[in-house]
Structures are given as structure tokens and as C-alpha cells.
Amino acid sequence: MAYSSGMAGVLIGLALLGFWLFSLFDVVTTPEDEVRNVPKALWILIVVLIPLLGGLVWMARGRPRAPRATWPVPPGPGMPKGPDDDPDFLRDLDRRMRGDDLN
């Protein structure tokens, strides 16, 4: 059983190493003008010198923000909003329900 507890420590260590490497690579590859709050060189030092906490702070405060998608533009005043608001659709539906459809 001692082996399994040692394995958990190794897995946690590998996960922390992976997170640290990801954070460091992310800081290094981020363009200088997109880095937030402090200069890029300082972010590199923070991530290198304080591995776990530095990476977490980089993710929360230093990474560039992803562009947000805009809300869908609502239809203009002359455009129907849905099929039930379209007069041509309603006329065709009424004709089909009465059995006047020539098809």
C-alpha cells in the first residue's frame, strides 16, 4: 500500500510540473502588447520564481482576455422575427390547412 501513496505524490508532482510548464510557455508566447497588469518580463519572473501561485496569478490577472462574442443582432423593423410573424408563411399555411394546396 505504501507504493500507491507514493504514486499519488508522483502524479500530483507531474500535474504541478505540467501546470508550471504550461503557464511558463503561455507567458513566453503571449505578445507583449496583450499582457495585462505588469510587463511580460516580470510575469516570467513571477511564474519561474513562484511556480504554483505565480501560474495561478498569471491565469487570473496576466493572460489576455478572450474576445467576447457580440449578441445576435435583432431583425430590422421590416423583417419578420419568426415564421409565425411572416404574412406570406401564414397565408401559405392557411391555404394548406384548408386543402387549397394545388400540389
JSON list of N, CA and C in Angstrom, two decimals, residues 21-44 47 58-59 61-66:
[
{"chain": "A", "resi": 21, "resn": "LEU", "atom": "N", "xyz": [4.85, 24.33, -16.45]},
{"chain": "A", "resi": 21, "resn": "LEU", "atom": "CA", "xyz": [5.37, 24.44, -17.82]},
{"chain": "A", "resi": 21, "resn": "LEU", "atom": "C", "xyz": [4.36, 25.11, -18.75]},
{"chain": "A", "resi": 22, "resn": "PHE", "atom": "N", "xyz": [3.09, 24.75, -18.60]},
{"chain": "A", "resi": 22, "resn": "PHE", "atom": "CA", "xyz": [2.05, 25.39, -19.41]},
{"chain": "A", "resi": 22, "resn": "PHE", "atom": "C", "xyz": [2.01, 26.89, -19.15]},
{"chain": "A", "resi": 23, "resn": "SER", "atom": "N", "xyz": [2.03, 27.28, -17.87]},
{"chain": "A", "resi": 23, "resn": "SER", "atom": "CA", "xyz": [1.98, 28.70, -17.52]},
{"chain": "A", "resi": 23, "resn": "SER", "atom": "C", "xyz": [3.19, 29.43, -18.08]},
{"chain": "A", "resi": 24, "resn": "LEU", "atom": "N", "xyz": [4.36, 28.85, -17.92]},
{"chain": "A", "resi": 24, "resn": "LEU", "atom": "CA", "xyz": [5.58, 29.48, -18.42]},
{"chain": "A", "resi": 24, "resn": "LEU", "atom": "C", "xyz": [5.54, 29.62, -19.93]},
{"chain": "A", "resi": 25, "resn": "PHE", "atom": "N", "xyz": [5.15, 28.58, -20.63]},
{"chain": "A", "resi": 25, "resn": "PHE", "atom": "CA", "xyz": [5.05, 28.63, -22.08]},
{"chain": "A", "resi": 25, "resn": "PHE", "atom": "C", "xyz": [4.01, 29.66, -22.52]},
{"chain": "A", "resi": 26, "resn": "ASP", "atom": "N", "xyz": [2.91, 29.75, -21.79]},
{"chain": "A", "resi": 26, "resn": "ASP", "atom": "CA", "xyz": [1.85, 30.71, -22.11]},
{"chain": "A", "resi": 26, "resn": "ASP", "atom": "C", "xyz": [2.35, 32.14, -21.96]},
{"chain": "A", "resi": 27, "resn": "VAL", "atom": "N", "xyz": [3.10, 32.42, -20.89]},
{"chain": "A", "resi": 27, "resn": "VAL", "atom": "CA", "xyz": [3.64, 33.76, -20.69]},
{"chain": "A", "resi": 27, "resn": "VAL", "atom": "C", "xyz": [4.63, 34.10, -21.80]},
{"chain": "A", "resi": 28, "resn": "VAL", "atom": "N", "xyz": [5.50, 33.16, -22.11]},
{"chain": "A", "resi": 28, "resn": "VAL", "atom": "CA", "xyz": [6.56, 33.42, -23.10]},
{"chain": "A", "resi": 28, "resn": "VAL", "atom": "C", "xyz": [5.96, 33.66, -24.49]},
{"chain": "A", "resi": 29, "resn": "THR", "atom": "N", "xyz": [4.93, 32.94, -24.84]},
{"chain": "A", "resi": 29, "resn": "THR", "atom": "CA", "xyz": [4.37, 33.05, -26.20]},
{"chain": "A", "resi": 29, "resn": "THR", "atom": "C", "xyz": [3.31, 34.14, -26.35]},
{"chain": "A", "resi": 30, "resn": "THR", "atom": "N", "xyz": [2.86, 34.74, -25.25]},
{"chain": "A", "resi": 30, "resn": "THR", "atom": "CA", "xyz": [1.87, 35.80, -25.34]},
{"chain": "A", "resi": 30, "resn": "THR", "atom": "C", "xyz": [2.54, 37.08, -25.83]},
{"chain": "A", "resi": 31, "resn": "PRO", "atom": "N", "xyz": [1.97, 37.74, -26.84]},
{"chain": "A", "resi": 31, "resn": "PRO", "atom": "CA", "xyz": [2.56, 39.01, -27.31]},
{"chain": "A", "resi": 31, "resn": "PRO", "atom": "C", "xyz": [2.61, 40.06, -26.21]},
{"chain": "A", "resi": 32, "resn": "GLU", "atom": "N", "xyz": [3.67, 40.86, -26.23]},
{"chain": "A", "resi": 32, "resn": "GLU", "atom": "CA", "xyz": [3.92, 41.86, -25.19]},
{"chain": "A", "resi": 32, "resn": "GLU", "atom": "C", "xyz": [2.74, 42.82, -25.01]},
{"chain": "A", "resi": 33, "resn": "ASP", "atom": "N", "xyz": [2.13, 43.24, -26.10]},
{"chain": "A", "resi": 33, "resn": "ASP", "atom": "CA", "xyz": [1.04, 44.23, -26.01]},
{"chain": "A", "resi": 33, "resn": "ASP", "atom": "C", "xyz": [-0.27, 43.65, -25.48]},
{"chain": "A", "resi": 34, "resn": "GLU", "atom": "N", "xyz": [-0.37, 42.32, -25.38]},
{"chain": "A", "resi": 34, "resn": "GLU", "atom": "CA", "xyz": [-1.60, 41.70, -24.87]},
{"chain": "A", "resi": 34, "resn": "GLU", "atom": "C", "xyz": [-1.51, 41.32, -23.40]},
{"chain": "A", "resi": 35, "resn": "VAL", "atom": "N", "xyz": [-0.31, 41.40, -22.81]},
{"chain": "A", "resi": 35, "resn": "VAL", "atom": "CA", "xyz": [-0.13, 41.05, -21.40]},
{"chain": "A", "resi": 35, "resn": "VAL", "atom": "C", "xyz": [-0.76, 42.12, -20.52]},
{"chain": "A", "resi": 36, "resn": "ARG", "atom": "N", "xyz": [-1.46, 41.70, -19.48]},
{"chain": "A", "resi": 36, "resn": "ARG", "atom": "CA", "xyz": [-2.16, 42.65, -18.62]},
{"chain": "A", "resi": 36, "resn": "ARG", "atom": "C", "xyz": [-1.41, 42.88, -17.31]},
{"chain": "A", "resi": 37, "resn": "ASN", "atom": "N", "xyz": [-1.61, 44.04, -16.73]},
{"chain": "A", "resi": 37, "resn": "ASN", "atom": "CA", "xyz": [-1.23, 44.46, -15.39]},
{"chain": "A", "resi": 37, "resn": "ASN", "atom": "C", "xyz": [0.26, 44.76, -15.18]},
{"chain": "A", "resi": 38, "resn": "VAL", "atom": "N", "xyz": [1.17, 43.87, -15.49]},
{"chain": "A", "resi": 38, "resn": "VAL", "atom": "CA", "xyz": [2.61, 44.16, -15.32]},
{"chain": "A", "resi": 38, "resn": "VAL", "atom": "C", "xyz": [3.34, 43.75, -16.59]},
{"chain": "A", "resi": 39, "resn": "PRO", "atom": "N", "xyz": [4.58, 44.22, -16.79]},
{"chain": "A", "resi": 39, "resn": "PRO", "atom": "CA", "xyz": [5.32, 43.86, -18.01]},
{"chain": "A", "resi": 39, "resn": "PRO", "atom": "C", "xyz": [5.56, 42.34, -18.12]},
{"chain": "A", "resi": 40, "resn": "LYS", "atom": "N", "xyz": [5.73, 41.90, -19.35]},
{"chain": "A", "resi": 40, "resn": "LYS", "atom": "CA", "xyz": [5.90, 40.48, -19.64]},
{"chain": "A", "resi": 40, "resn": "LYS", "atom": "C", "xyz": [7.10, 39.89, -18.90]},
{"chain": "A", "resi": 41, "resn": "ALA", "atom": "N", "xyz": [8.21, 40.61, -18.86]},
{"chain": "A", "resi": 41, "resn": "ALA", "atom": "CA", "xyz": [9.41, 40.10, -18.19]},
{"chain": "A", "resi": 41, "resn": "ALA", "atom": "C", "xyz": [9.14, 39.84, -16.71]},
{"chain": "A", "resi": 42, "resn": "LEU", "atom": "N", "xyz": [8.36, 40.69, -16.09]},
{"chain": "A", "resi": 42, "resn": "LEU", "atom": "CA", "xyz": [8.02, 40.49, -14.68]},
{"chain": "A", "resi": 42, "resn": "LEU", "atom": "C", "xyz": [7.11, 39.27, -14.51]},
{"chain": "A", "resi": 43, "resn": "TRP", "atom": "N", "xyz": [6.20, 39.07, -15.45]},
{"chain": "A", "resi": 43, "resn": "TRP", "atom": "CA", "xyz": [5.36, 37.87, -15.39]},
{"chain": "A", "resi": 43, "resn": "TRP", "atom": "C", "xyz": [6.21, 36.61, -15.49]},
{"chain": "A", "resi": 44, "resn": "ILE", "atom": "N", "xyz": [7.20, 36.62, -16.37]},
{"chain": "A", "resi": 44, "resn": "ILE", "atom": "CA", "xyz": [8.08, 35.44, -16.50]},
{"chain": "A", "resi": 44, "resn": "ILE", "atom": "C", "xyz": [8.78, 35.18, -15.17]},
{"chain": "A", "resi": 47, "resn": "VAL", "atom": "N", "xyz": [6.27, 33.69, -12.60]},
{"chain": "A", "resi": 47, "resn": "VAL", "atom": "CA", "xyz": [5.93, 32.28, -12.86]},
{"chain": "A", "resi": 47, "resn": "VAL", "atom": "C", "xyz": [7.11, 31.38, -12.57]},
{"chain": "A", "resi": 58, "resn": "TRP", "atom": "N", "xyz": [-1.00, 34.38, -12.91]},
{"chain": "A", "resi": 58, "resn": "TRP", "atom": "CA", "xyz": [-0.91, 34.66, -14.36]},
{"chain": "A", "resi": 58, "resn": "TRP", "atom": "C", "xyz": [-2.23, 34.33, -15.05]},
{"chain": "A", "resi": 59, "resn": "MET", "atom": "N", "xyz": [-2.81, 33.17, -14.71]},
{"chain": "A", "resi": 59, "resn": "MET", "atom": "CA", "xyz": [-4.07, 32.78, -15.35]},
{"chain": "A", "resi": 59, "resn": "MET", "atom": "C", "xyz": [-5.19, 33.76, -15.01]},
{"chain": "A", "resi": 61, "resn": "ARG", "atom": "N", "xyz": [-4.83, 37.09, -13.70]},
{"chain": "A", "resi": 61, "resn": "ARG", "atom": "CA", "xyz": [-4.59, 38.52, -13.86]},
{"chain": "A", "resi": 61, "resn": "ARG", "atom": "C", "xyz": [-3.71, 38.92, -15.04]},
{"chain": "A", "resi": 62, "resn": "GLY", "atom": "N", "xyz": [-2.95, 38.01, -15.61]},
{"chain": "A", "resi": 62, "resn": "GLY", "atom": "CA", "xyz": [-2.00, 38.40, -16.64]},
{"chain": "A", "resi": 62, "resn": "GLY", "atom": "C", "xyz": [-2.36, 38.02, -18.05]},
{"chain": "A", "resi": 63, "resn": "ARG", "atom": "N", "xyz": [-3.08, 36.92, -18.18]},
{"chain": "A", "resi": 63, "resn": "ARG", "atom": "CA", "xyz": [-3.42, 36.43, -19.53]},
{"chain": "A", "resi": 63, "resn": "ARG", "atom": "C", "xyz": [-4.31, 37.42, -20.26]},
{"chain": "A", "resi": 64, "resn": "PRO", "atom": "N", "xyz": [-4.15, 37.48, -21.58]},
{"chain": "A", "resi": 64, "resn": "PRO", "atom": "CA", "xyz": [-5.08, 38.32, -22.35]},
{"chain": "A", "resi": 64, "resn": "PRO", "atom": "C", "xyz": [-6.49, 37.74, -22.27]},
{"chain": "A", "resi": 65, "resn": "ARG", "atom": "N", "xyz": [-7.44, 38.63, -22.26]},
{"chain": "A", "resi": 65, "resn": "ARG", "atom": "CA", "xyz": [-8.83, 38.18, -22.23]},
{"chain": "A", "resi": 65, "resn": "ARG", "atom": "C", "xyz": [-9.27, 37.75, -23.62]},
{"chain": "A", "resi": 66, "resn": "ALA", "atom": "N", "xyz": [-10.05, 36.73, -23.66]},
{"chain": "A", "resi": 66, "resn": "ALA", "atom": "CA", "xyz": [-10.60, 36.25, -24.94]},
{"chain": "A", "resi": 66, "resn": "ALA", "atom": "C", "xyz": [-11.63, 37.26, -25.43]}
]
